[in-house]
mmCIF file of C-alpha atoms and ligand atoms in Angstrom:
data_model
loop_
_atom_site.group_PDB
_atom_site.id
_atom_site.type_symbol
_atom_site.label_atom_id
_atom_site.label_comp_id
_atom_site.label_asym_id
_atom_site.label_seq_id
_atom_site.Cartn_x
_atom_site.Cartn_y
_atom_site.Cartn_z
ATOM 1 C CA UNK A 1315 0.000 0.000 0.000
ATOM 2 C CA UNK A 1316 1.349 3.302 -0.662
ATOM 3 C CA UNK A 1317 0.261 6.920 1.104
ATOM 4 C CA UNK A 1318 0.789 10.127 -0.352
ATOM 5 C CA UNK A 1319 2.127 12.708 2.159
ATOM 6 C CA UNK A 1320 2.758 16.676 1.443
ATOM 7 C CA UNK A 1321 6.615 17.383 2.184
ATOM 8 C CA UNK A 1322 8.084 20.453 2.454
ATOM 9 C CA UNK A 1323 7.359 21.247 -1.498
ATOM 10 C CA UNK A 1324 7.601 17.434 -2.234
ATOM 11 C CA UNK A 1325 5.377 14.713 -2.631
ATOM 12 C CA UNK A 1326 6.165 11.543 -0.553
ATOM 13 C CA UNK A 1327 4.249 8.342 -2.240
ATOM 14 C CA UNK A 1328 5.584 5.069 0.240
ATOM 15 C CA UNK A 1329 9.543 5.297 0.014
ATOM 16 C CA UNK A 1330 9.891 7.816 -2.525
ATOM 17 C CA UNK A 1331 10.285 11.357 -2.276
ATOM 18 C CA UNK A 1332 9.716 13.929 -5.496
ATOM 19 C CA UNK A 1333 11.047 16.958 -4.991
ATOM 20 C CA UNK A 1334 11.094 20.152 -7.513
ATOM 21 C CA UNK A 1335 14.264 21.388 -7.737
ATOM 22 C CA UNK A 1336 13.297 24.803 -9.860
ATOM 23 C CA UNK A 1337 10.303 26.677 -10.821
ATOM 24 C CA UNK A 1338 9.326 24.818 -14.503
ATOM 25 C CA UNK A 1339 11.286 22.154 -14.840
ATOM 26 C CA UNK A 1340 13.479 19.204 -12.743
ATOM 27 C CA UNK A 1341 12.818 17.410 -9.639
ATOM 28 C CA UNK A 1342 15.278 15.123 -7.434
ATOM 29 C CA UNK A 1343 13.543 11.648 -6.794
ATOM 30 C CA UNK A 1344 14.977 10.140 -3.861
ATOM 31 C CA UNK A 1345 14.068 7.223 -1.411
ATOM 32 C CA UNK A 1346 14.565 4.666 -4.179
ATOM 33 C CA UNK A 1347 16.681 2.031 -5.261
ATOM 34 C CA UNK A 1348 16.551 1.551 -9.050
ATOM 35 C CA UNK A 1349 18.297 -1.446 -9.686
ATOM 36 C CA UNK A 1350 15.460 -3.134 -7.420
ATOM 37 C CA UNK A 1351 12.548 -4.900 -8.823
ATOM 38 C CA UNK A 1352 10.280 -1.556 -8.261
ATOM 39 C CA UNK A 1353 6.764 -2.547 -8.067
ATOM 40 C CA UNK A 1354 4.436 -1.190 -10.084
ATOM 41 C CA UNK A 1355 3.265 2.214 -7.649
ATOM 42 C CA UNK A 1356 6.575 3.559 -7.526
ATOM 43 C CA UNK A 1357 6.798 2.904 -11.582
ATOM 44 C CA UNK A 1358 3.787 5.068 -11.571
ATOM 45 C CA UNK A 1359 4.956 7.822 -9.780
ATOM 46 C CA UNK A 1360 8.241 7.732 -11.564
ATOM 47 C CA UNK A 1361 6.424 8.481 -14.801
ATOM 48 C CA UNK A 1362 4.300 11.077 -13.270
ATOM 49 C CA UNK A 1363 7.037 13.030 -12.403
ATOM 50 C CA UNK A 1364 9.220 12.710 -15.051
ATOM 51 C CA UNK A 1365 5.537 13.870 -17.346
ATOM 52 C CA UNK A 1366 5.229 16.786 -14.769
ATOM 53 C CA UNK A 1367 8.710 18.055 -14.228
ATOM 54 C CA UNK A 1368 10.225 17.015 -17.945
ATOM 55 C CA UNK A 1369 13.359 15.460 -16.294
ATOM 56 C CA UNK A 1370 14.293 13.842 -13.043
ATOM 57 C CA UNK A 1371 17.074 13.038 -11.153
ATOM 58 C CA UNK A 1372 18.402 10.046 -9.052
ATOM 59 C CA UNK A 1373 21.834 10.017 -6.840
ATOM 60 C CA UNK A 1374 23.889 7.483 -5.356
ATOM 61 C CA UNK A 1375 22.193 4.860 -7.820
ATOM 62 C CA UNK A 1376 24.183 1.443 -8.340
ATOM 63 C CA UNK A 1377 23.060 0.566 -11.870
ATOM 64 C CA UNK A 1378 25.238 -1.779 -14.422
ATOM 65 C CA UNK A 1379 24.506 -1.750 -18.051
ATOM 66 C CA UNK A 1380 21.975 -5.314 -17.669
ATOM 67 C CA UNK A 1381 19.981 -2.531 -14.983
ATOM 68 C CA UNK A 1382 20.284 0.220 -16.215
ATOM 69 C CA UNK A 1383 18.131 -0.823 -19.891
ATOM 70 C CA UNK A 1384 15.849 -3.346 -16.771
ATOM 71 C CA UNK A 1385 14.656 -0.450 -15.503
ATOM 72 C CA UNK A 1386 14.164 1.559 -18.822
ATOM 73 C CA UNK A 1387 12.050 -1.289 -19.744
ATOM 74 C CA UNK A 1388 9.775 -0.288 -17.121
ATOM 75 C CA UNK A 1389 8.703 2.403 -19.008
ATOM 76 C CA UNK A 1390 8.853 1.856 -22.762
ATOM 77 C CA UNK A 1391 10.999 -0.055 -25.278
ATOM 78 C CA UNK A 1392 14.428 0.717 -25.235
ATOM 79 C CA UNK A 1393 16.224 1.439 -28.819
ATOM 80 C CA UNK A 1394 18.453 -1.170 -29.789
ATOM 81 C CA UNK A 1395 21.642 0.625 -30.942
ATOM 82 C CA UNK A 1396 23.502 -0.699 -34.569
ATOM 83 C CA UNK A 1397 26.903 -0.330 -33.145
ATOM 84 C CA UNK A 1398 28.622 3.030 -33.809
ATOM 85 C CA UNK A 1399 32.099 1.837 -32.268
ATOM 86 C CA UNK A 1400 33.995 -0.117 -29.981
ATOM 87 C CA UNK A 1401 32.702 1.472 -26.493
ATOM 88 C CA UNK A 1402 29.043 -0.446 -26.077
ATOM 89 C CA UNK A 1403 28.933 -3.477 -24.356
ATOM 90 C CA UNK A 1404 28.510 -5.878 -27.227
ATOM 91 C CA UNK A 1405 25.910 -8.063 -25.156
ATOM 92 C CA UNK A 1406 24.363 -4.917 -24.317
ATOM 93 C CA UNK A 1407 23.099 -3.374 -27.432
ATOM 94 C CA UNK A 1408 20.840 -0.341 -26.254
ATOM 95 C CA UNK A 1409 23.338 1.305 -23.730
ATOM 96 C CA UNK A 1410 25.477 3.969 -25.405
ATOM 97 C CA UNK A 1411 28.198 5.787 -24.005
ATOM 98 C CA UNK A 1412 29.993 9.071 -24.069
ATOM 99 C CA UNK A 1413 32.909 7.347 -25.723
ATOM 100 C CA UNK A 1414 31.152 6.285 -28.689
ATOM 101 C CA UNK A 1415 29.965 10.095 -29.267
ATOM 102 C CA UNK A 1416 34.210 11.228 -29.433
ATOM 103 C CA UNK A 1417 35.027 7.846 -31.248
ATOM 104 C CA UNK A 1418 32.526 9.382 -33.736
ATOM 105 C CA UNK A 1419 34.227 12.470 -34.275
ATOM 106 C CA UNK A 1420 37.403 10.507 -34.644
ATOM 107 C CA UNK A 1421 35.911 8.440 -37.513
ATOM 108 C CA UNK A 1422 35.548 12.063 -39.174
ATOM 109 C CA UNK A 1423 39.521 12.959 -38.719
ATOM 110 C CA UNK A 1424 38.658 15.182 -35.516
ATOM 111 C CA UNK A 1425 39.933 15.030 -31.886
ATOM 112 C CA UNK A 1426 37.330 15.236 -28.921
ATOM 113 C CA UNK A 1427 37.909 19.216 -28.736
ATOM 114 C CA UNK A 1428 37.287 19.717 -32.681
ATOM 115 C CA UNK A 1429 33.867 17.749 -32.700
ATOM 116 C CA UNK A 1430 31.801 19.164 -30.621
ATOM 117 C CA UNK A 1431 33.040 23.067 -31.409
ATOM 118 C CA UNK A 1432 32.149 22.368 -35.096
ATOM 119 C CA UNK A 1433 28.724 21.271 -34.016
ATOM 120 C CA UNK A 1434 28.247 23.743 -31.948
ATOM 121 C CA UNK A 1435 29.472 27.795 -33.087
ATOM 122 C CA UNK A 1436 26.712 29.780 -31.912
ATOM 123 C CA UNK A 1437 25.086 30.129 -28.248
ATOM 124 C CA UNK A 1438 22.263 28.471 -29.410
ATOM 125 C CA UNK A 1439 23.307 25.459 -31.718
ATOM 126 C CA UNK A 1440 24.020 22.841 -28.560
ATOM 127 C CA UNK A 1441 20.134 22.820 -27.780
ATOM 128 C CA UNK A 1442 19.040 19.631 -28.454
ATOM 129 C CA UNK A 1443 16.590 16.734 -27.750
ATOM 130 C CA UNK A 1444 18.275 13.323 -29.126
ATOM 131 C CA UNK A 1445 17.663 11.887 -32.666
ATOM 132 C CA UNK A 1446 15.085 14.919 -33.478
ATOM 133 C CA UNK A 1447 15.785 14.919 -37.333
ATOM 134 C CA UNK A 1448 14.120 11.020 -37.099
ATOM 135 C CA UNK A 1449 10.655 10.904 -37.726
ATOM 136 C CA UNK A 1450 10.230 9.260 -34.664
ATOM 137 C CA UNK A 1451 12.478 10.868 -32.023
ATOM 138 C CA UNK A 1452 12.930 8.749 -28.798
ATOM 139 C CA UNK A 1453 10.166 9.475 -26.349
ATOM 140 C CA UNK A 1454 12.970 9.564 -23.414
ATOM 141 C CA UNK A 1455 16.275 9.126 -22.129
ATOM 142 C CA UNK A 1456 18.046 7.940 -19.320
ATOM 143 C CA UNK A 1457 21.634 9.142 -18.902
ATOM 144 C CA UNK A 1458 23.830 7.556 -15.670
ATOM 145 C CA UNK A 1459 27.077 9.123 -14.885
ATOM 146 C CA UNK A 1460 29.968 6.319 -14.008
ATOM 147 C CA UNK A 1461 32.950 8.812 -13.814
ATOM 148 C CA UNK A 1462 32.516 12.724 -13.441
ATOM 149 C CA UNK A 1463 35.047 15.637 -13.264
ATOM 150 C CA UNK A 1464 35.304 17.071 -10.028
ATOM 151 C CA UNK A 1465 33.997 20.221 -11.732
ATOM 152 C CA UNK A 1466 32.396 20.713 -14.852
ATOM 153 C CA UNK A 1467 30.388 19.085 -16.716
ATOM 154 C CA UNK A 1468 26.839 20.079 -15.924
ATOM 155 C CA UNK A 1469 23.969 19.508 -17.929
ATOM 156 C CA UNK A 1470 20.888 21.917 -18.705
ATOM 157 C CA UNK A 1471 17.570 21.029 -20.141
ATOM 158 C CA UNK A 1472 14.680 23.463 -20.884
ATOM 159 C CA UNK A 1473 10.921 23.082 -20.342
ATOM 160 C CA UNK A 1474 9.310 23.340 -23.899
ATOM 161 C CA UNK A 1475 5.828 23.292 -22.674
ATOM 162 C CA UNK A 1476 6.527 26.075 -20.334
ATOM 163 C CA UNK A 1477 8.008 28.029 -23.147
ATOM 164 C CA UNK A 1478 4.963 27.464 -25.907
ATOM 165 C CA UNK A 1479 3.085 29.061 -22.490
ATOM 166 C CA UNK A 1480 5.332 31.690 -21.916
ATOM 167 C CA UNK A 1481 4.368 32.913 -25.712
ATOM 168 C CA UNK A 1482 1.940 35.605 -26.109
ATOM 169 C CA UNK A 1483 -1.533 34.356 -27.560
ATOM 170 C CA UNK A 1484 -1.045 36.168 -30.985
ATOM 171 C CA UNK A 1485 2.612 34.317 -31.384
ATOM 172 C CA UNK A 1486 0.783 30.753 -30.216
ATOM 173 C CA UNK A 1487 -1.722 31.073 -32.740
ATOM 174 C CA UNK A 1488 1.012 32.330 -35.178
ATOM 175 C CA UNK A 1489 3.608 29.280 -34.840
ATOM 176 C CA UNK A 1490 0.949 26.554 -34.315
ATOM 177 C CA UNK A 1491 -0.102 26.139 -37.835
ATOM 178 C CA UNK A 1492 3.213 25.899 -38.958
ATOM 179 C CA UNK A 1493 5.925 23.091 -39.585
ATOM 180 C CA UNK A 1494 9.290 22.968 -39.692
ATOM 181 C CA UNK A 1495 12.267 20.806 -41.448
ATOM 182 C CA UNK A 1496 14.470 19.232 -39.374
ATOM 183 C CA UNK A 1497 17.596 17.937 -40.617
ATOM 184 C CA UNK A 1498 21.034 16.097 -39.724
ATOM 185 C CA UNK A 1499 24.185 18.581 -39.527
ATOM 186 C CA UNK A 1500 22.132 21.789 -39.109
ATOM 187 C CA UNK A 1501 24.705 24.650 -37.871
ATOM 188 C CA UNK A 1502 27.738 22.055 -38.470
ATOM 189 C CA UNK A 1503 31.073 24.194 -39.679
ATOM 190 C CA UNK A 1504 32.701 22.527 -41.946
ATOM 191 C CA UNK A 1505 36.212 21.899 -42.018
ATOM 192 C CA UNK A 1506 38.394 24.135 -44.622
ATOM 193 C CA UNK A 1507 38.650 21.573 -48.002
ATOM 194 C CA UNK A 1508 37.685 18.621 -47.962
ATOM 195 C CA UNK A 1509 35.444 17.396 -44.854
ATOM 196 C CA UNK A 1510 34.657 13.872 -44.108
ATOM 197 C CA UNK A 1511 31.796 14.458 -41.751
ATOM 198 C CA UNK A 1512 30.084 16.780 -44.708
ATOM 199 C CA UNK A 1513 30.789 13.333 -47.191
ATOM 200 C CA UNK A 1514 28.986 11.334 -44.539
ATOM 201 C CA UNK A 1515 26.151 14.026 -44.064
ATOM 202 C CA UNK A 1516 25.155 14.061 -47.740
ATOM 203 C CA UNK A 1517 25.357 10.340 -47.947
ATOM 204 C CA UNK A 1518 23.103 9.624 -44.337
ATOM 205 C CA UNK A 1519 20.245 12.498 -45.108
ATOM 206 C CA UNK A 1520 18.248 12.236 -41.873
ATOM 207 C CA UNK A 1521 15.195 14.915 -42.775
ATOM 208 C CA UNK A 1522 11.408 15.169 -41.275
ATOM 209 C CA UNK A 1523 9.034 17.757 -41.830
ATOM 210 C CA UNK A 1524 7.979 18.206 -38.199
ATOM 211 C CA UNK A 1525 4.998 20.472 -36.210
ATOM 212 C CA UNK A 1526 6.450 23.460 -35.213
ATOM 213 C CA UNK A 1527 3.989 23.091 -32.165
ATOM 214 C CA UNK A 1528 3.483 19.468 -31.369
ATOM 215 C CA UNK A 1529 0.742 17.828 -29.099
ATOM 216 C CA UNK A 1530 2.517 15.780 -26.043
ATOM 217 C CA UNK A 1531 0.876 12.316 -26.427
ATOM 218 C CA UNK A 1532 0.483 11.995 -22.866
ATOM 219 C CA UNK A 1533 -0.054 14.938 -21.238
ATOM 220 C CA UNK A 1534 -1.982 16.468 -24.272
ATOM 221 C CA UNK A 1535 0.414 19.860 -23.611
ATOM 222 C CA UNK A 1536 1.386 21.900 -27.019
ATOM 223 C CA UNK A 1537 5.287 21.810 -27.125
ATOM 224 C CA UNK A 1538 7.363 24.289 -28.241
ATOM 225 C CA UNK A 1539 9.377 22.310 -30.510
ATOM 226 C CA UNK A 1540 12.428 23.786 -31.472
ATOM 227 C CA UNK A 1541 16.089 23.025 -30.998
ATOM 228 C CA UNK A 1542 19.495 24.974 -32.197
ATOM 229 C CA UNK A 1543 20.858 21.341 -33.594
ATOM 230 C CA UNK A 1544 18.076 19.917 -36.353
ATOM 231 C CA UNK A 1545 15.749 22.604 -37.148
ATOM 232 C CA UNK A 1546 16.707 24.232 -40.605
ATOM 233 C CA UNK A 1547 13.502 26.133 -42.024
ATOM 234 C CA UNK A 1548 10.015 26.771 -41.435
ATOM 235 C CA UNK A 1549 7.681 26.024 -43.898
ATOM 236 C CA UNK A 1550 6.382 28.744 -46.426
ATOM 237 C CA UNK A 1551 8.685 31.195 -45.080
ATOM 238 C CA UNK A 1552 11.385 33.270 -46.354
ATOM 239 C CA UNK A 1553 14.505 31.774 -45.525
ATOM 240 C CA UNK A 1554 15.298 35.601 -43.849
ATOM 241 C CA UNK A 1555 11.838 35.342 -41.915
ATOM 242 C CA UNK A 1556 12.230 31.761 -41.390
ATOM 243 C CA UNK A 1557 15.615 32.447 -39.734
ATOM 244 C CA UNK A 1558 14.424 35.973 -37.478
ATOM 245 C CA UNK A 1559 11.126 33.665 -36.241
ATOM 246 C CA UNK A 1560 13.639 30.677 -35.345
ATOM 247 C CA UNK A 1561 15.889 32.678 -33.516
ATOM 248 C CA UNK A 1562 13.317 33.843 -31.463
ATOM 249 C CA UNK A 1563 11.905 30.913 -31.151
ATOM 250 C CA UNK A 1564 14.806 29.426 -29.558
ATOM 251 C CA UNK A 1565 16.172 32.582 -27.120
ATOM 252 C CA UNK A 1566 12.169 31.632 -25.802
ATOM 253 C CA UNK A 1567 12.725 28.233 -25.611
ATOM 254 C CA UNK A 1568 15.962 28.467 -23.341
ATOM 255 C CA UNK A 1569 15.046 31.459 -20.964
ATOM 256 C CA UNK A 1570 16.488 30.865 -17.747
ATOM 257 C CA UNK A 1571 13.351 30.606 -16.152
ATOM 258 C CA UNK A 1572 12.495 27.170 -18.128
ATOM 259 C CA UNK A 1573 16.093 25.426 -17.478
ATOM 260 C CA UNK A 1574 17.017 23.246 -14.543
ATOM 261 C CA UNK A 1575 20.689 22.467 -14.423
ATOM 262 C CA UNK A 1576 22.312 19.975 -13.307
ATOM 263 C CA UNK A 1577 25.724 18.737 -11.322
ATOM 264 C CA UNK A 1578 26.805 15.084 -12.114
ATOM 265 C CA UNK A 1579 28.522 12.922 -8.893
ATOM 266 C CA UNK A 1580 28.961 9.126 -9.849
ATOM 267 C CA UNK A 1581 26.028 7.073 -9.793
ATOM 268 C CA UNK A 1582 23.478 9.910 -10.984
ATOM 269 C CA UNK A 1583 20.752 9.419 -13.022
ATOM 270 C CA UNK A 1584 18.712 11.463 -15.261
ATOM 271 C CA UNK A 1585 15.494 10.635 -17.374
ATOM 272 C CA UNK A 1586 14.196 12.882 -19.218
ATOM 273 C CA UNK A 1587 11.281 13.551 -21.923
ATOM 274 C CA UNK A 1588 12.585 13.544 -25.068
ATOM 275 C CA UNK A 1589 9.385 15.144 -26.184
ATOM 276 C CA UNK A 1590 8.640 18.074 -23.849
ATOM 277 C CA UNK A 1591 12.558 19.370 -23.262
ATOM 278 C CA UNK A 1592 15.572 20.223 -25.416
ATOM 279 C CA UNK A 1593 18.884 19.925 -23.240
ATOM 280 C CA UNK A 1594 22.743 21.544 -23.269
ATOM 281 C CA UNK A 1595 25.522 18.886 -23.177
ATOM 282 C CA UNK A 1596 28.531 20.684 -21.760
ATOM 283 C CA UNK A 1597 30.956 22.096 -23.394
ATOM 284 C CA UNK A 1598 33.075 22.934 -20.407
ATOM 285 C CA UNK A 1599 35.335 20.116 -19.591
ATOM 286 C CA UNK A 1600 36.982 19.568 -23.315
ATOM 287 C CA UNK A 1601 40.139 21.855 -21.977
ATOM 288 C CA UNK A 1602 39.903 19.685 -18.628
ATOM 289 C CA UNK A 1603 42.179 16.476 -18.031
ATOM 290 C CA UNK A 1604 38.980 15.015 -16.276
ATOM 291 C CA UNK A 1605 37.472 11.742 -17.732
ATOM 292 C CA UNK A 1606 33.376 11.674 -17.577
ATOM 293 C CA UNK A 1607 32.350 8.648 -18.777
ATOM 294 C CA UNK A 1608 28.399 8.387 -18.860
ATOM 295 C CA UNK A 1609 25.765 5.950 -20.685
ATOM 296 C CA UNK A 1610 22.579 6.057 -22.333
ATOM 297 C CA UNK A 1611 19.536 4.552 -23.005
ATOM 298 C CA UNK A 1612 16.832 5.936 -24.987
ATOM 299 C CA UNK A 1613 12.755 4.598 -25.321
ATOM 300 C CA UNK A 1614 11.446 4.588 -28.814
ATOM 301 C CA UNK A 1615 8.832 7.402 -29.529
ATOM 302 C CA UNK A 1616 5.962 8.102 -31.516
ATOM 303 C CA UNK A 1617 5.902 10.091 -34.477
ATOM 304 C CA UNK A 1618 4.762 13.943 -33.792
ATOM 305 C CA UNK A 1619 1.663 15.443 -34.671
ATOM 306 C CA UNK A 1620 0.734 18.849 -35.047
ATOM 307 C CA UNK A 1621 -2.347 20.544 -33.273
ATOM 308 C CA UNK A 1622 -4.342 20.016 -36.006
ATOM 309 C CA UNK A 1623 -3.163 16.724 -36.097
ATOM 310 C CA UNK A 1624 -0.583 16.514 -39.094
ATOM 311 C CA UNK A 1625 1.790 13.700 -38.113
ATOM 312 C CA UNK A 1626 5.411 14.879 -38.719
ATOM 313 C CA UNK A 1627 6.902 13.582 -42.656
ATOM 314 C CA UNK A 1628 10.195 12.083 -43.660
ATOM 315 C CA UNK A 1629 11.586 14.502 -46.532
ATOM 316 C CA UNK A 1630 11.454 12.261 -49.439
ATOM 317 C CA UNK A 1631 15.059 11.582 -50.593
ATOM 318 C CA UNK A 1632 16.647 11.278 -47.024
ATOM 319 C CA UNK A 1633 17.022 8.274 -44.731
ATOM 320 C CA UNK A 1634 14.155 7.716 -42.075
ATOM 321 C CA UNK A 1635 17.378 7.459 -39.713
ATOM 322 C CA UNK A 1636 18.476 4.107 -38.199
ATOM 323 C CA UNK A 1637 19.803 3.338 -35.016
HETATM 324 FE FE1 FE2 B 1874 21.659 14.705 -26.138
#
């Protein structure tokens, strides 16, 4: 049996302990062990917060690779990864780790400082949520930490339910008739002459004509859905209009007021909605001689649709994206 108590802003339900940790977004779950068998109330209240609060965090968690997709299964199907490199566990094919994302850049000719400052050369391009040029983004992630620098290395997500809000009625009603393409290597700087990542890009087109305001399929919220990373053009608009409305867009979509960050120790865990928030990887530590070593396991998701309904399109001619 489990009893719901008020805390001091928390909600207590048996063992477990929500509690917000800013104004729109983030909340620190504690008072559970999540390589346990969880029965099926605390399940429950795990996805309730994580629908309310867009991303929640664990500490002091003991998860392996085998527990760490166990518990993922709890809430979803976990995407089975094609194997990018050497790093994953080759017996366990849906947890990703940081490595794989700098062994990436490596394939490309680039060191671990390179990579990420060609994807990422204006304050706005690092805004992401995972795999969004797919047609079928993953619903959520779930990111453990194994080895952390001392300092550094935060991560930020953003509330985009909060931010559609935060719109004025006129803009609403403006951007929620209209669609967007989304597209692999957005805001990527190429390399002077010739650039293998830019060979790969034309040859692995990931493209999908997405809602520019998409219904949440569970809580029913409109979502502000725009990142710095995919998004390359709104429909029917001048590429200069396109440009001024996506820039403004996104400064909305990351006010401080809507972000939550958050400090890594070993053994954190963080599972977010990969529908309802757009998140900052950090670019702090490259100049560090820290390791941070962290894995990942994402839940398949559905396919957008607009507020009228309009399910998000693969651009004909590009790949619908593999895993
Ligand atoms: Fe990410």
């Amino acid at each position: 049996m489990t009893t719901s108590t008020g805390t001091a802003g928390g909600r207590r339900t048996g063992g477990i302990e929500v509690r917000p940790v800013a104004g729109h977004i983030g909340a620190e779950i504690s008072g559970v062990d999540l390589a346990a068998d969880l029965d099926d109330a605390v399940v429950g209240e795990i996805r309730e917060a994580v629908l309310r609060w867009k991303v929640v965090f664990f500490r002091g968690q003991r998860l392996d690779h085998a527990a760490h997709v166990a518990f993922a299964r709890r809430f979803g199907e976990p995407v089975v990864l094609r194997r990018r490199g050497r790093a994953p566990p080759p017996d366990v094919p849906e947890v990703e780790t940081t490595a794989d994302r700098l062994e990436l850049g490596g394939r490309f000719g680039m060191d671990h400082d390179e990579w990420p400052r060609r994807r990422r050369h204006t304050l706005l391009r690092g805004w992401h949520c995972d795999h969004g040029a797919r047609v079928d983004p993953p619903a959520a992630t779930i990111l453990r930490a194994e080895t952390v620098p001392p300092y550094g290395g935060d991560t930020t997500w953003s509330n985009l339910a909060a931010a559609y809000a935060g719109l004025s009625a006129p803009v609403r009603a403006f951007v929620d008739g209209l669609r967007a393409e989304h597209r692999l290597g957005v805001g990527y700087q190429p390399r002077p002459g010739d650039d293998a990542y830019v060979r790969h890009l034309l040859g692995h087109q990931i493209a999908t004509v997405h809602p520019l305001v998409r219904l949440h399929p569970e809580t029913g919220e409109r979502v502000l859905f725009v990142n710095g990373y995919y998004v390359e053009q709104i429909e029917g608009l001048s590429r200069a209009e396109s440009a001024a409305i996506l820039q403004m867009l996104l400064e909305q979509a990351v006010r401080p007021e809507y972000t939550v960050r958050f400090r890594w120790e070993p053994g954190s865990v963080a599972f977010w909605d990969n529908r309802a928030t757009i998140h900052l990887a950090p670019a702090d530590t490259a100049h560090l001689a820290f390791p941070r070593i962290m894995h990942r396991v994402m839940l398949h998701g559905e396919v957008p649709v607009g507020v009228d309904g309009t399910p998000s399109e693969p651009i004909p001619g590009s790949r619908p994206g593999h895993w």
